[in-house]
Amino acid sequence: MAMDKISIKGLELWVFCGCLPEEKERRQLFLVDMELELDLKKAKASDELADTFDYRRAFEIAKKVMAGSPRNLIESAAEEILQGLLACEEITWARVTLHKPTAPLEYKFADLAVTVEGRR
C-alpha cells in the first residue's frame, strides 16, 4: 500500500552546536527539513485535525532536540530528531536533513547538511 507524505522544509532554529570554541559561545542558524511517511486516508476523508499528524508535533520534536544539550555534531542531532519522529505512532518512515549553512569554516559554500532516515 502506498503511503502519503508530509514534508516540512526550512524550520529555522538558532542554537549552539559544533566542535569549535566559537560554536560553543555563539548560536548559529540551523535549518531542519523533515519528510514523514504516514497513512492520511482518514484525514483526507474527514478534514479533521484529530485524524492526521499535527505538524506542530514535528516542530516541537526538532526544537526540543536542538535547544537541548549542545552537541558537537549535527549527525547526532539529526539522528535524535529522527528517533523522536519515529516514536510517533502515526509515522512509519522519516527522513531528516539538518542544514548548517553558517558553519564557521574558511571555505565558501552554499550549504552543509547531513541527512538521516529510518523506518519504524
Tab-separated table of N, CA, C and O in Angstrom, residues 34-116:
chain	number	residue	atom	x	y	z
A	34	MET	N	12.081	17.913	7.241
A	34	MET	CA	11.550	16.627	7.700
A	34	MET	C	10.562	16.107	6.670
A	34	MET	O	9.690	16.853	6.226
A	35	GLU	N	10.730	14.857	6.297
A	35	GLU	CA	9.790	14.190	5.410
A	35	GLU	C	9.225	13.002	6.177
A	35	GLU	O	9.989	12.183	6.692
A	36	LEU	N	7.910	12.943	6.281
A	36	LEU	CA	7.241	11.945	7.102
A	36	LEU	C	6.315	11.107	6.241
A	36	LEU	O	5.532	11.653	5.461
A	37	GLU	N	6.404	9.802	6.386
A	37	GLU	CA	5.509	8.904	5.659
A	37	GLU	C	4.483	8.358	6.640
A	37	GLU	O	4.832	7.874	7.720
A	38	LEU	N	3.205	8.463	6.271
A	38	LEU	CA	2.120	8.015	7.125
A	38	LEU	C	0.855	7.843	6.293
A	38	LEU	O	0.799	8.257	5.141
A	39	ASP	N	-0.135	7.221	6.869
A	39	ASP	CA	-1.401	6.991	6.190
A	39	ASP	C	-2.335	8.168	6.475
A	39	ASP	O	-2.740	8.373	7.618
A	40	LEU	N	-2.656	8.942	5.458
A	40	LEU	CA	-3.515	10.114	5.615
A	40	LEU	C	-4.942	9.872	5.124
A	40	LEU	O	-5.722	10.810	4.981
A	41	LYS	N	-5.285	8.624	4.874
A	41	LYS	CA	-6.603	8.301	4.318
A	41	LYS	C	-7.737	8.890	5.165
A	41	LYS	O	-8.646	9.536	4.650
A	42	LYS	N	-7.698	8.667	6.456
A	42	LYS	CA	-8.764	9.137	7.340
A	42	LYS	C	-8.855	10.662	7.327
A	42	LYS	O	-9.942	11.234	7.245
A	43	ALA	N	-7.728	11.336	7.384
A	43	ALA	CA	-7.709	12.802	7.385
A	43	ALA	C	-8.210	13.371	6.062
A	43	ALA	O	-8.932	14.376	6.048
A	44	LYS	N	-7.857	12.730	4.970
A	44	LYS	CA	-8.313	13.207	3.661
A	44	LYS	C	-9.827	13.111	3.544
A	44	LYS	O	-10.455	13.955	2.904
A	45	ALA	N	-10.419	12.128	4.169
A	45	ALA	CA	-11.876	11.953	4.110
A	45	ALA	C	-12.604	12.843	5.110
A	45	ALA	O	-13.667	13.385	4.810
A	46	SER	N	-12.017	13.036	6.300
A	46	SER	CA	-12.741	13.755	7.362
A	46	SER	C	-12.481	15.257	7.392
A	46	SER	O	-13.298	16.016	7.886
A	47	ASP	N	-11.301	15.683	6.928
A	47	ASP	CA	-10.890	17.089	7.010
A	47	ASP	C	-10.800	17.549	8.466
A	47	ASP	O	-11.023	18.714	8.778
A	48	GLU	N	-10.431	16.641	9.363
A	48	GLU	CA	-10.324	16.942	10.792
A	48	GLU	C	-8.879	16.806	11.262
A	48	GLU	O	-8.223	15.805	10.966
A	49	LEU	N	-8.401	17.782	12.018
A	49	LEU	CA	-7.038	17.764	12.547
A	49	LEU	C	-6.780	16.524	13.404
A	49	LEU	O	-5.692	15.949	13.370
A	50	ALA	N	-7.779	16.092	14.130
A	50	ALA	CA	-7.624	14.924	15.008
A	50	ALA	C	-7.316	13.643	14.229
A	50	ALA	O	-6.823	12.674	14.810
A	51	ASP	N	-7.554	13.645	12.929
A	51	ASP	CA	-7.339	12.449	12.110
A	51	ASP	C	-6.019	12.459	11.347
A	51	ASP	O	-5.798	11.619	10.469
A	52	THR	N	-5.156	13.395	11.674
A	52	THR	CA	-3.870	13.473	10.992
A	52	THR	C	-2.759	13.676	12.015
A	52	THR	O	-2.996	13.746	13.215
A	53	PHE	N	-1.540	13.771	11.546
A	53	PHE	CA	-0.388	14.096	12.388
A	53	PHE	C	-0.263	15.613	12.410
A	53	PHE	O	-0.072	16.236	11.367
A	54	ASP	N	-0.397	16.215	13.568
A	54	ASP	CA	-0.299	17.662	13.705
A	54	ASP	C	1.157	18.078	13.490
A	54	ASP	O	2.046	17.676	14.240
A	55	TYR	N	1.404	18.888	12.478
A	55	TYR	CA	2.760	19.310	12.121
A	55	TYR	C	3.502	19.942	13.292
A	55	TYR	O	4.720	19.854	13.384
A	56	ARG	N	2.743	20.581	14.176
A	56	ARG	CA	3.386	21.232	15.329
A	56	ARG	C	4.167	20.236	16.174
A	56	ARG	O	5.149	20.602	16.812
A	57	ARG	N	3.752	18.987	16.178
A	57	ARG	CA	4.494	17.966	16.933
A	57	ARG	C	5.904	17.795	16.350
A	57	ARG	O	6.877	17.657	17.097
A	58	ALA	N	6.015	17.795	15.037
A	58	ALA	CA	7.331	17.679	14.393
A	58	ALA	C	8.196	18.886	14.733
A	58	ALA	O	9.387	18.749	15.047
A	59	PHE	N	7.601	20.090	14.693
A	59	PHE	CA	8.348	21.293	15.053
A	59	PHE	C	8.856	21.197	16.482
A	59	PHE	O	10.006	21.527	16.767
A	60	GLU	N	8.003	20.754	17.388
A	60	GLU	CA	8.377	20.665	18.798
A	60	GLU	C	9.468	19.622	19.037
A	60	GLU	O	10.357	19.825	19.866
A	61	ILE	N	9.402	18.504	18.328
A	61	ILE	CA	10.443	17.474	18.458
A	61	ILE	C	11.786	18.051	18.040
A	61	ILE	O	12.791	17.937	18.755
A	62	ALA	N	11.830	18.697	16.876
A	62	ALA	CA	13.084	19.275	16.384
A	62	ALA	C	13.589	20.367	17.319
A	62	ALA	O	14.787	20.420	17.648
A	63	LYS	N	12.693	21.230	17.769
A	63	LYS	CA	13.091	22.325	18.664
A	63	LYS	C	13.638	21.783	19.984
A	63	LYS	O	14.662	22.265	20.477
A	64	LYS	N	12.970	20.784	20.552
A	64	LYS	CA	13.416	20.216	21.830
A	64	LYS	C	14.819	19.619	21.702
A	64	LYS	O	15.672	19.817	22.573
A	65	VAL	N	15.064	18.890	20.625
A	65	VAL	CA	16.384	18.283	20.415
A	65	VAL	C	17.444	19.362	20.244
A	65	VAL	O	18.484	19.343	20.907
A	66	MET	N	17.187	20.314	19.375
A	66	MET	CA	18.198	21.314	19.048
A	66	MET	C	18.436	22.306	20.189
A	66	MET	O	19.538	22.812	20.335
A	67	ALA	N	17.419	22.578	20.989
A	67	ALA	CA	17.581	23.517	22.101
A	67	ALA	C	18.064	22.827	23.368
A	67	ALA	O	18.368	23.481	24.358
A	68	GLY	N	18.157	21.497	23.332
A	68	GLY	CA	18.610	20.730	24.484
A	68	GLY	C	20.111	20.858	24.672
A	68	GLY	O	20.717	21.853	24.279
A	69	SER	N	20.712	19.855	25.250
A	69	SER	CA	22.155	19.876	25.484
A	69	SER	C	22.906	20.101	24.177
A	69	SER	O	22.655	19.404	23.200
A	70	PRO	N	23.823	21.072	24.150
A	70	PRO	CA	24.582	21.330	22.923
A	70	PRO	C	25.359	20.094	22.474
A	70	PRO	O	25.883	19.340	23.293
A	71	ARG	N	25.417	19.904	21.199
A	71	ARG	CA	26.123	18.770	20.604
A	71	ARG	C	27.339	19.252	19.835
A	71	ARG	O	27.380	20.391	19.391
A	72	ASN	N	28.252	18.332	19.649
A	72	ASN	CA	29.392	18.620	18.788
A	72	ASN	C	29.039	18.419	17.324
A	72	ASN	O	29.520	19.142	16.459
A	73	LEU	N	28.224	17.412	17.030
A	73	LEU	CA	27.978	17.007	15.643
A	73	LEU	C	26.513	17.124	15.242
A	73	LEU	O	25.619	16.728	16.003
A	74	ILE	N	26.286	17.588	14.012
A	74	ILE	CA	24.920	17.635	13.503
A	74	ILE	C	24.398	16.226	13.219
A	74	ILE	O	23.196	16.009	13.211
A	75	GLU	N	25.291	15.274	13.028
A	75	GLU	CA	24.870	13.894	12.796
A	75	GLU	C	24.070	13.351	13.979
A	75	GLU	O	23.023	12.726	13.803
A	76	SER	N	24.564	13.585	15.187
A	76	SER	CA	23.858	13.069	16.364
A	76	SER	C	22.555	13.827	16.611
A	76	SER	O	21.552	13.233	17.024
A	77	ALA	N	22.531	15.123	16.325
A	77	ALA	CA	21.298	15.894	16.482
A	77	ALA	C	20.243	15.431	15.480
A	77	ALA	O	19.076	15.238	15.843
A	78	ALA	N	20.636	15.219	14.232
A	78	ALA	CA	19.689	14.748	13.210
A	78	ALA	C	19.127	13.382	13.588
A	78	ALA	O	17.926	13.124	13.434
A	79	GLU	N	19.965	12.510	14.102
A	79	GLU	CA	19.505	11.173	14.497
A	79	GLU	C	18.507	11.247	15.651
A	79	GLU	O	17.518	10.514	15.668
A	80	GLU	N	18.745	12.132	16.598
A	80	GLU	CA	17.807	12.243	17.725
A	80	GLU	C	16.461	12.796	17.258
A	80	GLU	O	15.410	12.360	17.722
A	81	ILE	N	16.470	13.747	16.335
A	81	ILE	CA	15.216	14.247	15.767
A	81	ILE	C	14.496	13.099	15.055
A	81	ILE	O	13.289	12.895	15.245
A	82	LEU	N	15.228	12.325	14.264
A	82	LEU	CA	14.640	11.180	13.552
A	82	LEU	C	13.988	10.207	14.524
A	82	LEU	O	12.842	9.789	14.325
A	83	GLN	N	14.685	9.853	15.586
A	83	GLN	CA	14.140	8.897	16.543
A	83	GLN	C	12.908	9.457	17.250
A	83	GLN	O	11.959	8.718	17.542
A	84	GLY	N	12.889	10.755	17.506
A	84	GLY	CA	11.708	11.383	18.092
A	84	GLY	C	10.504	11.301	17.169
A	84	GLY	O	9.383	11.046	17.607
A	85	LEU	N	10.731	11.500	15.885
A	85	LEU	CA	9.640	11.390	14.910
A	85	LEU	C	9.143	9.955	14.800
A	85	LEU	O	7.939	9.703	14.765
A	86	LEU	N	10.081	9.005	14.752
A	86	LEU	CA	9.690	7.598	14.606
A	86	LEU	C	8.981	7.066	15.856
A	86	LEU	O	8.301	6.042	15.788
A	87	ALA	N	9.112	7.752	16.967
A	87	ALA	CA	8.394	7.355	18.177
A	87	ALA	C	6.911	7.719	18.098
A	87	ALA	O	6.113	7.237	18.902
A	88	CYS	N	6.543	8.557	17.144
A	88	CYS	CA	5.134	8.923	16.943
A	88	CYS	C	4.457	7.787	16.182
A	88	CYS	O	4.905	7.410	15.094
A	89	GLU	N	3.390	7.253	16.744
A	89	GLU	CA	2.770	6.046	16.193
A	89	GLU	C	2.254	6.217	14.770
A	89	GLU	O	2.184	5.255	14.030
A	90	GLU	N	1.905	7.431	14.358
A	90	GLU	CA	1.386	7.642	13.004
A	90	GLU	C	2.463	7.525	11.925
A	90	GLU	O	2.170	7.234	10.771
A	91	ILE	N	3.710	7.779	12.293
A	91	ILE	CA	4.795	7.865	11.311
A	91	ILE	C	5.447	6.504	11.121
A	91	ILE	O	5.902	5.889	12.079
A	92	THR	N	5.504	6.047	9.874
A	92	THR	CA	6.116	4.749	9.579
A	92	THR	C	7.539	4.883	9.039
A	92	THR	O	8.322	3.941	9.123
A	93	TRP	N	7.858	6.035	8.462
A	93	TRP	CA	9.180	6.284	7.895
A	93	TRP	C	9.430	7.781	7.977
A	93	TRP	O	8.491	8.582	7.874
A	94	ALA	N	10.672	8.165	8.163
A	94	ALA	CA	11.001	9.593	8.200
A	94	ALA	C	12.410	9.824	7.672
A	94	ALA	O	13.276	8.950	7.754
A	95	ARG	N	12.584	11.012	7.137
A	95	ARG	CA	13.910	11.479	6.699
A	95	ARG	C	14.090	12.868	7.295
A	95	ARG	O	13.193	13.708	7.223
A	96	VAL	N	15.256	13.099	7.883
A	96	VAL	CA	15.578	14.393	8.478
A	96	VAL	C	16.864	14.895	7.845
A	96	VAL	O	17.867	14.171	7.797
A	97	THR	N	16.826	16.113	7.360
A	97	THR	CA	18.038	16.778	6.872
A	97	THR	C	18.271	17.987	7.761
A	97	THR	O	17.387	18.830	7.920
A	98	LEU	N	19.457	18.036	8.343
A	98	LEU	CA	19.831	19.143	9.220
A	98	LEU	C	20.912	19.956	8.505
A	98	LEU	O	21.985	19.438	8.204
A	99	HIS	N	20.575	21.214	8.215
A	99	HIS	CA	21.472	22.120	7.485
A	99	HIS	C	22.181	23.047	8.462
A	99	HIS	O	21.562	23.545	9.406
A	100	LYS	N	23.448	23.272	8.182
A	100	LYS	CA	24.251	24.206	8.979
A	100	LYS	C	24.891	25.202	8.006
A	100	LYS	O	26.087	25.144	7.724
A	101	PRO	N	24.077	26.127	7.473
A	101	PRO	CA	24.563	26.993	6.397
A	101	PRO	C	25.567	28.057	6.821
A	101	PRO	O	26.230	28.641	5.966
A	102	THR	N	25.692	28.296	8.130
A	102	THR	CA	26.622	29.334	8.592
A	102	THR	C	27.796	28.739	9.363
A	102	THR	O	28.376	29.411	10.217
A	103	ALA	N	28.141	27.496	9.065
A	103	ALA	CA	29.278	26.863	9.749
A	103	ALA	C	30.519	27.745	9.592
A	103	ALA	O	30.816	28.210	8.492
A	104	PRO	N	31.230	27.979	10.690
A	104	PRO	CA	32.389	28.878	10.643
A	104	PRO	C	33.629	28.206	10.041
A	104	PRO	O	34.561	27.823	10.747
A	105	LEU	N	33.606	28.043	8.748
A	105	LEU	CA	34.722	27.420	8.037
A	105	LEU	C	35.384	28.443	7.126
A	105	LEU	O	34.757	29.422	6.723
A	106	GLU	N	36.632	28.193	6.780
A	106	GLU	CA	37.367	29.135	5.939
A	106	GLU	C	37.064	28.955	4.458
A	106	GLU	O	37.694	29.561	3.613
A	107	TYR	N	36.072	28.145	4.131
A	107	TYR	CA	35.696	27.875	2.754
A	107	TYR	C	34.366	28.541	2.441
A	107	TYR	O	33.498	28.655	3.303
A	108	LYS	N	34.194	28.927	1.197
A	108	LYS	CA	32.902	29.460	0.757
A	108	LYS	C	32.053	28.280	0.302
A	108	LYS	O	32.506	27.461	-0.494
A	109	PHE	N	30.828	28.196	0.822
A	109	PHE	CA	29.934	27.103	0.448
A	109	PHE	C	28.491	27.570	0.583
A	109	PHE	O	28.188	28.488	1.338
A	110	ALA	N	27.607	26.913	-0.147
A	110	ALA	CA	26.192	27.285	-0.123
A	110	ALA	C	25.451	26.622	1.032
A	110	ALA	O	24.524	27.194	1.586
A	111	ASP	N	25.844	25.414	1.378
A	111	ASP	CA	25.140	24.689	2.438
A	111	ASP	C	26.020	23.550	2.923
A	111	ASP	O	26.869	23.048	2.194
A	112	LEU	N	25.782	23.158	4.139
A	112	LEU	CA	26.416	21.987	4.732
A	112	LEU	C	25.282	21.263	5.444
A	112	LEU	O	24.551	21.879	6.216
A	113	ALA	N	25.086	19.985	5.158
A	113	ALA	CA	23.941	19.286	5.736
A	113	ALA	C	24.235	17.805	5.896
A	113	ALA	O	25.126	17.261	5.243
A	114	VAL	N	23.471	17.195	6.778
A	114	VAL	CA	23.511	15.740	6.947
A	114	VAL	C	22.059	15.249	6.865
A	114	VAL	O	21.141	15.927	7.334
A	115	THR	N	21.867	14.098	6.225
A	115	THR	CA	20.541	13.501	6.106
A	115	THR	C	20.559	12.113	6.707
A	115	THR	O	21.468	11.314	6.430
A	116	VAL	N	19.554	11.844	7.548
A	116	VAL	CA	19.379	10.515	8.138
A	116	VAL	C	17.948	10.085	7.870
A	116	VAL	O	17.045	10.920	7.749
